[in-house]
CSV table of C-alpha atoms in Angstrom, one decimal:
chain,number,residue,atom,x,y,z
A,1,MET,CA,-82.2,-143.1,71.3
A,2,THR,CA,-83.2,-143.8,67.7
A,3,MET,CA,-85.1,-140.8,66.2
A,4,ILE,CA,-88.3,-141.6,64.2
A,5,LYS,CA,-88.5,-139.3,61.1
A,6,ILE,CA,-92.1,-138.4,60.2
A,7,LEU,CA,-93.5,-136.9,57.1
A,8,ILE,CA,-97.0,-135.3,57.5
A,9,VAL,CA,-99.3,-135.3,54.5
A,10,ASP,CA,-102.4,-133.1,54.8
A,11,ASP,CA,-103.9,-130.3,52.7
A,12,SER,CA,-105.1,-128.6,55.8
A,13,LYS,CA,-102.4,-126.5,57.4
A,14,VAL,CA,-104.4,-126.5,60.7
A,15,GLU,CA,-104.7,-130.3,60.7
A,16,ALA,CA,-101.0,-130.7,59.9
A,17,GLU,CA,-99.9,-128.4,62.7
A,18,LEU,CA,-102.2,-130.3,65.1
A,19,ILE,CA,-100.5,-133.6,64.2
A,20,LYS,CA,-97.1,-131.9,64.4
A,21,HIS,CA,-97.9,-130.5,67.8
A,22,MET,CA,-99.0,-134.0,69.1
A,23,LEU,CA,-95.8,-135.7,67.8
A,24,ALA,CA,-93.1,-133.0,68.3
A,25,SER,CA,-93.2,-133.3,72.1
A,26,GLU,CA,-92.0,-136.9,71.9
A,27,PRO,CA,-88.2,-137.0,72.5
A,28,ASN,CA,-87.6,-139.7,69.8
A,29,MET,CA,-89.8,-138.2,67.0
A,30,THR,CA,-89.0,-135.4,64.6
A,31,ILE,CA,-91.1,-134.0,61.7
A,32,VAL,CA,-88.9,-133.9,58.6
A,33,GLY,CA,-91.5,-132.5,56.2
A,34,TYR,CA,-95.0,-131.4,55.4
A,35,ALA,CA,-96.7,-132.2,52.1
A,36,LYS,CA,-100.0,-130.6,51.1
A,37,ASP,CA,-100.9,-133.1,48.4
A,38,GLY,CA,-100.1,-136.6,47.1
A,39,GLU,CA,-97.6,-135.4,44.5
A,40,GLU,CA,-95.6,-133.5,47.1
A,41,ALA,CA,-95.8,-136.6,49.4
A,42,ILE,CA,-94.1,-138.8,46.7
A,43,GLU,CA,-91.4,-136.3,46.0
A,44,MET,CA,-90.6,-135.7,49.7
A,45,THR,CA,-90.6,-139.4,50.5
A,46,ALA,CA,-88.0,-140.0,47.8
A,47,ARG,CA,-85.9,-137.0,49.0
A,48,LEU,CA,-86.3,-137.3,52.8
A,49,SER,CA,-86.6,-141.1,53.4
A,50,PRO,CA,-88.9,-140.8,56.4
A,51,ASP,CA,-89.4,-143.7,58.8
A,52,LEU,CA,-93.2,-143.1,58.7
A,53,ILE,CA,-95.8,-141.1,56.9
A,54,THR,CA,-99.2,-139.8,58.2
A,55,MET,CA,-101.5,-139.6,55.2
A,56,ASP,CA,-104.6,-137.6,54.7
A,57,LEU,CA,-106.9,-139.0,52.0
A,58,GLU,CA,-109.0,-136.2,50.3
A,59,MET,CA,-106.4,-133.7,48.9
A,60,PRO,CA,-106.1,-131.7,45.7
A,61,VAL,CA,-103.7,-132.6,42.8
A,62,MET,CA,-103.4,-136.2,44.0
A,63,ASP,CA,-105.4,-138.0,46.7
A,64,GLY,CA,-104.0,-140.1,49.5
A,65,HIS,CA,-105.0,-143.5,48.1
A,66,THR,CA,-103.1,-142.8,44.8
A,67,ALA,CA,-100.1,-141.5,46.7
A,68,THR,CA,-100.0,-144.5,49.0
A,69,ARG,CA,-100.1,-146.9,46.0
A,70,ILE,CA,-97.2,-145.1,44.3
A,71,ILE,CA,-95.1,-144.7,47.4
A,72,MET,CA,-95.5,-148.4,48.3
A,73,SER,CA,-94.5,-149.4,44.8
A,74,GLN,CA,-91.5,-147.1,44.6
A,75,PHE,CA,-90.3,-146.1,48.1
A,76,PRO,CA,-91.9,-148.6,50.6
A,77,THR,CA,-92.5,-146.7,53.8
A,78,PRO,CA,-95.0,-147.4,56.7
A,79,ILE,CA,-98.0,-145.2,56.1
A,80,VAL,CA,-100.7,-144.4,58.7
A,81,VAL,CA,-103.9,-143.1,57.3
A,82,ILE,CA,-105.7,-140.5,59.4
A,83,SER,CA,-109.4,-140.6,58.4
A,84,SER,CA,-112.8,-139.5,59.6
A,85,LYS,CA,-115.2,-142.0,60.9
A,86,LEU,CA,-118.3,-140.4,59.4
A,87,ASN,CA,-117.3,-139.5,55.9
A,88,GLU,CA,-118.4,-142.5,53.8
A,89,ALA,CA,-116.5,-141.4,50.7
A,90,LYS,CA,-113.4,-141.1,52.7
A,91,LYS,CA,-114.0,-144.5,54.4
A,92,ASN,CA,-114.1,-146.2,51.0
A,93,MET,CA,-110.8,-144.5,50.1
A,94,THR,CA,-109.4,-145.6,53.4
A,95,TYR,CA,-110.0,-149.3,52.5
A,96,LEU,CA,-108.3,-148.7,49.1
A,97,ALA,CA,-105.3,-147.2,50.9
A,98,LEU,CA,-105.1,-150.2,53.2
A,99,GLU,CA,-105.3,-152.5,50.1
A,100,ALA,CA,-102.5,-150.4,48.5
A,101,GLY,CA,-100.2,-151.0,51.5
A,102,ALA,CA,-101.0,-148.5,54.3
A,103,VAL,CA,-100.2,-150.3,57.6
A,104,SER,CA,-102.8,-148.7,59.8
A,105,VAL,CA,-105.8,-146.3,60.0
A,106,LEU,CA,-106.7,-143.9,62.7
A,107,ALA,CA,-110.1,-142.3,63.2
A,108,LYS,CA,-109.9,-138.6,63.7
A,109,PRO,CA,-112.3,-137.4,66.5
A,110,ILE,CA,-115.1,-135.1,65.3
A,111,ASN,CA,-114.4,-132.6,68.1
A,112,MET,CA,-110.7,-132.2,68.5
A,113,ARG,CA,-111.2,-129.2,70.8
A,114,SER,CA,-112.4,-131.5,73.5
A,115,LYS,CA,-109.5,-132.1,75.9
A,116,GLU,CA,-110.6,-135.7,76.4
A,117,ASN,CA,-110.8,-136.4,72.6
A,118,TYR,CA,-107.5,-134.6,72.0
A,119,GLU,CA,-105.6,-136.6,74.6
A,120,GLU,CA,-107.1,-139.9,73.5
A,121,PHE,CA,-106.2,-139.3,69.9
A,122,ARG,CA,-102.8,-138.1,70.8
A,123,LYS,CA,-102.0,-141.2,72.8
A,124,GLN,CA,-103.3,-143.5,70.0
A,125,LEU,CA,-101.3,-141.6,67.4
A,126,ILE,CA,-98.1,-141.8,69.4
A,127,ASP,CA,-98.6,-145.5,70.2
A,128,THR,CA,-99.3,-146.2,66.5
A,129,VAL,CA,-96.2,-144.3,65.3
A,130,HIS,CA,-94.0,-146.2,67.8
A,131,SER,CA,-95.3,-149.6,66.8
A,132,MET,CA,-95.5,-149.0,63.0
A,133,ALA,CA,-92.3,-147.0,62.4
A,134,GLU,CA,-90.1,-150.1,62.7
A,135,ILE,CA,-92.1,-152.2,60.3
A,136,LYS,CA,-90.0,-153.1,57.3
A,137,VAL,CA,-92.6,-152.8,54.5
A,138,ILE,CA,-91.9,-154.4,51.2
A,139,LYS,CA,-92.1,-153.2,47.6
A,140,ARG,CA,-93.5,-156.5,46.3
A,141,ARG,CA,-97.2,-156.4,45.5
A,142,PHE,CA,-99.5,-159.4,45.8
A,143,ALA,CA,-100.9,-161.2,42.8
A,144,THR,CA,-104.1,-159.7,41.4
A,145,PRO,CA,-107.3,-161.6,41.9
A,146,HIS,CA,-107.8,-164.7,39.7
A,147,GLN,CA,-104.1,-164.6,38.6
A,148,GLN,CA,-102.8,-166.7,41.4
A,149,GLU,CA,-100.5,-169.7,40.9
A,150,GLN,CA,-102.3,-173.0,41.0
A,151,LYS,CA,-99.6,-175.0,42.7
A,152,PHE,CA,-100.9,-177.2,45.5
A,153,ASN,CA,-99.1,-178.9,48.3
A,154,SER,CA,-100.4,-182.4,49.0
A,155,PRO,CA,-102.4,-182.6,52.3
A,156,THR,CA,-101.0,-184.5,55.2
A,157,VAL,CA,-102.4,-188.0,56.0
A,158,ASN,CA,-104.0,-186.6,59.2
A,159,HIS,CA,-105.9,-183.9,57.3
A,160,PRO,CA,-107.7,-185.4,54.2
A,161,PRO,CA,-109.5,-183.0,51.9
A,162,GLY,CA,-113.3,-182.6,52.6
A,163,SER,CA,-113.1,-183.4,56.3
A,164,PHE,CA,-113.4,-179.8,57.5
A,165,GLU,CA,-116.5,-177.8,58.6
A,166,ILE,CA,-115.0,-174.3,59.1
A,167,VAL,CA,-112.1,-172.1,58.3
A,168,ALA,CA,-110.9,-169.5,60.9
A,169,ILE,CA,-108.5,-166.6,60.0
A,170,GLY,CA,-106.7,-164.1,62.2
A,171,THR,CA,-104.7,-161.1,61.0
A,172,SER,CA,-103.7,-157.6,61.9
A,173,VAL,CA,-101.2,-155.3,60.1
A,174,GLY,CA,-101.3,-155.8,56.4
A,175,GLY,CA,-104.4,-158.0,56.7
A,176,PRO,CA,-106.9,-156.0,54.6
A,177,GLN,CA,-104.9,-156.3,51.3
A,178,VAL,CA,-104.2,-160.0,52.0
A,179,LEU,CA,-107.8,-160.9,52.9
A,180,ARG,CA,-109.1,-159.1,49.8
A,181,ASN,CA,-106.7,-161.1,47.6
A,182,ILE,CA,-107.6,-164.4,49.2
A,183,PHE,CA,-111.4,-163.8,49.2
A,184,SER,CA,-111.4,-162.5,45.6
A,185,ASP,CA,-110.1,-165.8,44.4
A,186,LEU,CA,-112.6,-168.1,46.2
A,187,SER,CA,-115.5,-169.6,44.4
A,188,GLU,CA,-119.2,-168.7,45.2
A,189,THR,CA,-119.6,-172.4,46.1
A,190,PHE,CA,-116.9,-172.4,48.8
A,191,PRO,CA,-118.1,-175.4,50.9
A,192,VAL,CA,-117.8,-174.2,54.5
A,193,PRO,CA,-118.2,-170.9,56.6
A,194,ILE,CA,-115.1,-168.7,57.0
A,195,VAL,CA,-114.8,-166.7,60.3
A,196,VAL,CA,-112.3,-163.9,60.7
A,197,VAL,CA,-110.8,-161.6,63.4
A,198,GLN,CA,-109.1,-158.6,61.8
A,199,HIS,CA,-107.4,-156.2,64.2
A,200,MET,CA,-108.6,-152.7,63.0
A,201,THR,CA,-109.2,-149.3,64.5
A,202,HIS,CA,-112.7,-149.3,66.1
A,203,GLY,CA,-115.3,-147.6,63.9
A,204,PHE,CA,-114.1,-149.0,60.6
A,205,MET,CA,-115.0,-152.7,60.7
A,206,THR,CA,-118.6,-152.3,59.4
A,207,GLY,CA,-117.5,-150.2,56.4
A,208,PHE,CA,-114.6,-152.6,55.8
A,209,THR,CA,-116.8,-155.7,55.5
A,210,GLN,CA,-119.2,-153.8,53.3
A,211,TRP,CA,-116.3,-152.8,51.0
A,212,LEU,CA,-115.1,-156.4,50.9
A,213,ASN,CA,-118.6,-157.5,50.1
A,214,MET,CA,-118.5,-155.4,47.0
A,215,ASN,CA,-115.2,-156.9,45.9
A,216,CYS,CA,-115.5,-160.6,46.6
A,217,PRO,CA,-117.7,-163.3,45.1
A,218,LEU,CA,-118.7,-164.6,48.6
A,219,LYS,CA,-121.1,-162.8,51.0
A,220,VAL,CA,-119.1,-160.9,53.7
A,221,LYS,CA,-120.7,-159.6,56.8
A,222,ASN,CA,-120.3,-158.7,60.5
A,223,VAL,CA,-121.4,-161.7,62.5
A,224,GLU,CA,-124.4,-161.4,64.8
A,225,HIS,CA,-125.0,-163.0,68.2
A,226,ASN,CA,-126.7,-166.5,67.9
A,227,GLU,CA,-126.3,-166.4,64.1
A,228,LEU,CA,-126.3,-169.8,62.4
A,229,LEU,CA,-123.3,-170.0,60.2
A,230,GLN,CA,-123.8,-170.8,56.5
A,231,ASN,CA,-121.5,-172.4,54.0
A,232,GLY,CA,-119.8,-169.9,51.6
A,233,VAL,CA,-120.3,-166.9,53.9
A,234,ILE,CA,-117.4,-164.9,55.5
A,235,TYR,CA,-118.1,-163.7,59.0
A,236,PHE,CA,-116.1,-160.9,60.7
A,237,ALA,CA,-115.9,-160.2,64.4
A,238,PRO,CA,-117.5,-156.8,65.2
A,239,ASP,CA,-115.9,-154.1,67.4
A,240,TYR,CA,-115.5,-154.6,71.2
A,241,LEU,CA,-116.9,-158.2,71.2
A,242,HIS,CA,-115.1,-161.6,71.3
A,243,PHE,CA,-116.3,-164.0,68.6
A,244,THR,CA,-116.7,-167.7,69.6
A,245,ILE,CA,-118.3,-170.7,68.0
A,246,GLU,CA,-120.7,-173.3,69.5
A,247,HIS,CA,-122.5,-176.3,68.1
A,248,SER,CA,-126.3,-176.5,68.1
A,249,HIS,CA,-128.6,-179.1,66.6
A,250,LYS,CA,-128.8,-177.0,63.5
A,251,GLY,CA,-125.1,-176.5,63.0
A,252,LEU,CA,-122.4,-174.0,64.0
A,253,VAL,CA,-123.6,-170.9,65.9
A,254,ALA,CA,-121.8,-167.6,66.5
A,255,LYS,CA,-121.7,-166.3,70.1
A,256,LEU,CA,-120.5,-162.7,70.8
A,257,ILE,CA,-119.2,-162.1,74.3
A,258,GLN,CA,-118.5,-158.9,76.2
A,259,ALA,CA,-115.2,-159.5,78.1
A,260,ASP,CA,-111.8,-158.0,78.8
A,261,PRO,CA,-109.3,-157.9,76.0
A,262,VAL,CA,-107.0,-160.9,75.5
A,263,ALA,CA,-103.4,-160.2,74.5
A,264,GLY,CA,-104.5,-156.6,74.3
A,265,PHE,CA,-107.3,-157.2,71.8
A,266,CYS,CA,-111.1,-157.5,71.8
A,267,PRO,CA,-112.1,-159.2,69.6
A,268,SER,CA,-109.2,-161.6,70.1
A,269,ILE,CA,-107.9,-164.1,67.5
A,270,THR,CA,-106.9,-166.5,70.3
A,271,VAL,CA,-110.4,-166.5,71.8
A,272,LEU,CA,-111.9,-167.4,68.4
A,273,LEU,CA,-109.4,-170.2,67.8
A,274,GLN,CA,-109.7,-171.7,71.3
A,275,SER,CA,-113.4,-171.9,71.0
A,276,ILE,CA,-113.1,-173.6,67.6
A,277,ALA,CA,-110.5,-176.0,69.0
A,278,LYS,CA,-113.1,-177.0,71.6
A,279,THR,CA,-116.1,-177.1,69.3
A,280,CYS,CA,-114.8,-178.3,66.0
A,281,GLN,CA,-111.5,-180.0,66.9
A,282,LYS,CA,-110.1,-181.8,63.9
A,283,LYS,CA,-112.8,-180.5,61.6
A,284,ALA,CA,-111.3,-176.9,61.6
A,285,ILE,CA,-108.6,-175.1,59.6
A,286,GLY,CA,-106.9,-172.3,61.4
A,287,ILE,CA,-104.8,-169.6,59.7
A,288,LEU,CA,-102.7,-166.8,60.9
A,289,LEU,CA,-101.9,-164.2,58.2
A,290,THR,CA,-99.6,-161.1,58.4
A,291,GLY,CA,-99.7,-159.4,61.8
A,292,MET,CA,-97.7,-158.1,64.8
A,293,GLY,CA,-97.9,-159.3,68.4
A,294,ARG,CA,-98.8,-162.7,69.8
A,295,ASP,CA,-102.6,-162.7,69.6
A,296,GLY,CA,-103.6,-165.9,67.8
A,297,ALA,CA,-100.5,-167.9,68.5
A,298,GLU,CA,-101.8,-169.7,71.6
A,299,GLY,CA,-105.1,-170.1,69.9
A,300,LEU,CA,-103.5,-171.8,66.9
A,301,LEU,CA,-101.6,-174.1,69.3
A,302,ALA,CA,-104.9,-175.1,71.0
A,303,LEU,CA,-106.4,-175.9,67.6
A,304,LYS,CA,-103.4,-178.0,66.5
A,305,LYS,CA,-103.5,-179.9,69.8
A,306,ALA,CA,-107.2,-180.6,69.2
A,307,GLY,CA,-106.4,-182.1,65.8
A,308,GLY,CA,-107.2,-179.2,63.6
A,309,HIS,CA,-105.1,-178.2,60.5
A,310,THR,CA,-103.0,-175.1,61.2
A,311,LEU,CA,-101.5,-172.7,58.6
A,312,VAL,CA,-99.5,-169.5,58.5
A,313,GLN,CA,-98.8,-167.1,55.7
A,314,ASP,CA,-95.3,-167.3,54.2
A,315,PRO,CA,-92.9,-164.7,55.9
A,316,LYS,CA,-91.7,-163.1,52.6
A,317,SER,CA,-95.2,-161.8,51.7
A,318,CYS,CA,-96.1,-160.7,55.3
A,319,VAL,CA,-96.0,-157.0,56.1
A,320,VAL,CA,-95.1,-158.2,59.6
A,321,PHE,CA,-94.3,-161.9,60.3
A,322,GLY,CA,-95.1,-161.6,64.0
A,323,MET,CA,-98.1,-163.8,65.0
A,324,GLY,CA,-97.0,-166.5,62.6
A,325,LYS,CA,-93.4,-166.5,63.9
A,326,ILE,CA,-94.6,-166.8,67.5
A,327,ALA,CA,-96.9,-169.6,66.5
A,328,GLU,CA,-94.0,-171.4,64.8
A,329,SER,CA,-91.9,-171.1,67.9
A,330,LEU,CA,-94.7,-172.7,69.9
A,331,GLY,CA,-94.9,-175.7,67.5
A,332,ALA,CA,-98.4,-174.7,66.5
A,333,VAL,CA,-98.0,-174.7,62.7
A,334,ASP,CA,-98.6,-177.6,60.3
A,335,LYS,CA,-97.8,-175.8,57.1
A,336,VAL,CA,-96.5,-172.5,55.8
A,337,VAL,CA,-98.4,-171.6,52.7
A,338,GLU,CA,-97.4,-169.0,50.1
A,339,ILE,CA,-100.0,-166.3,50.0
A,340,ASN,CA,-100.6,-166.8,46.2
A,341,GLN,CA,-101.5,-170.4,46.9
A,342,MET,CA,-103.7,-169.8,50.0
A,343,ALA,CA,-107.1,-169.6,48.3
A,344,ASN,CA,-106.4,-172.6,46.2
A,345,TYR,CA,-105.1,-174.6,49.1
A,346,ILE,CA,-108.0,-174.0,51.5
A,347,THR,CA,-110.5,-174.6,48.6
A,348,LYS,CA,-109.0,-178.1,47.8
A,349,MET,CA,-108.7,-178.9,51.5
A,350,THR,CA,-112.4,-178.2,52.2
A,351,ARG,CA,-113.8,-179.9,49.1
A,352,SER,CA,-114.6,-183.6,49.3
A,353,THR,CA,-114.1,-184.1,45.5
């Protein structure tokens, strides 16, 4: 059995002991260190080479966001942020940590003394550690906004520029930083709506879209049921609801559906892409970015079969090339696009001139 070495970073001894107690009972997990601030976290990461780090955010000496950025640039290690749902200052720092390279965020229950809350969080923490510890994170950082290469691959004959009415994106692990980079490099006059499913811990999506909205030239929002989609607006699926698209006499309309998870997720990327394949067919661009699992792969295949244009992020820049790899194995991918070219590519494909 391969042992997972974990470094706990938290300025609260009580909180650190609680996390240690939750993880130490697992036969394949061992706590190799405890750091009470970001500076200690960096030093101990270099010295102990943990397989995974749990990271608090608000700490003395150096906060968790700064520590995450330095660790990911010097000693790339999967980092799971443990944050509070209700602390807005900490929420904003959470999104900065995700942009810096943290692979996941967990919402700490308000009342940890509740047996139900404790067991639910413990299971979520253990599942997250198991799934994230094997991720091979990379030292390379993405290009900063508006410094992307302007290379452009010629479109295929079947997909001439200007023939699309919507762009759909699906992503999970590593998605926040990639989305921020793509969206920051789009023009305010982007000619079609963009719809997105980002797998994220429930409770953080509203704050995440608000944070993106402050860092991108386009309007970013959580989509609403029966909302008429507007060009140049980015719409995210909210928690617990599948996001689908229908046509009306006024244009494309969002429908939110309460239903069971698909491929383990609600909202599901595949549900969104399948609805777009049915509604928009060859007038849609579907994209799978960095992410683990198979959600989105069958949806991308459905869109390709319907005549849509299908893309995946290049493997080298992905934190996890999981969804894209499965999509490729299904024959669902028209083109692999380097992440530093993605914004330019979809802009030229959606513009008629």
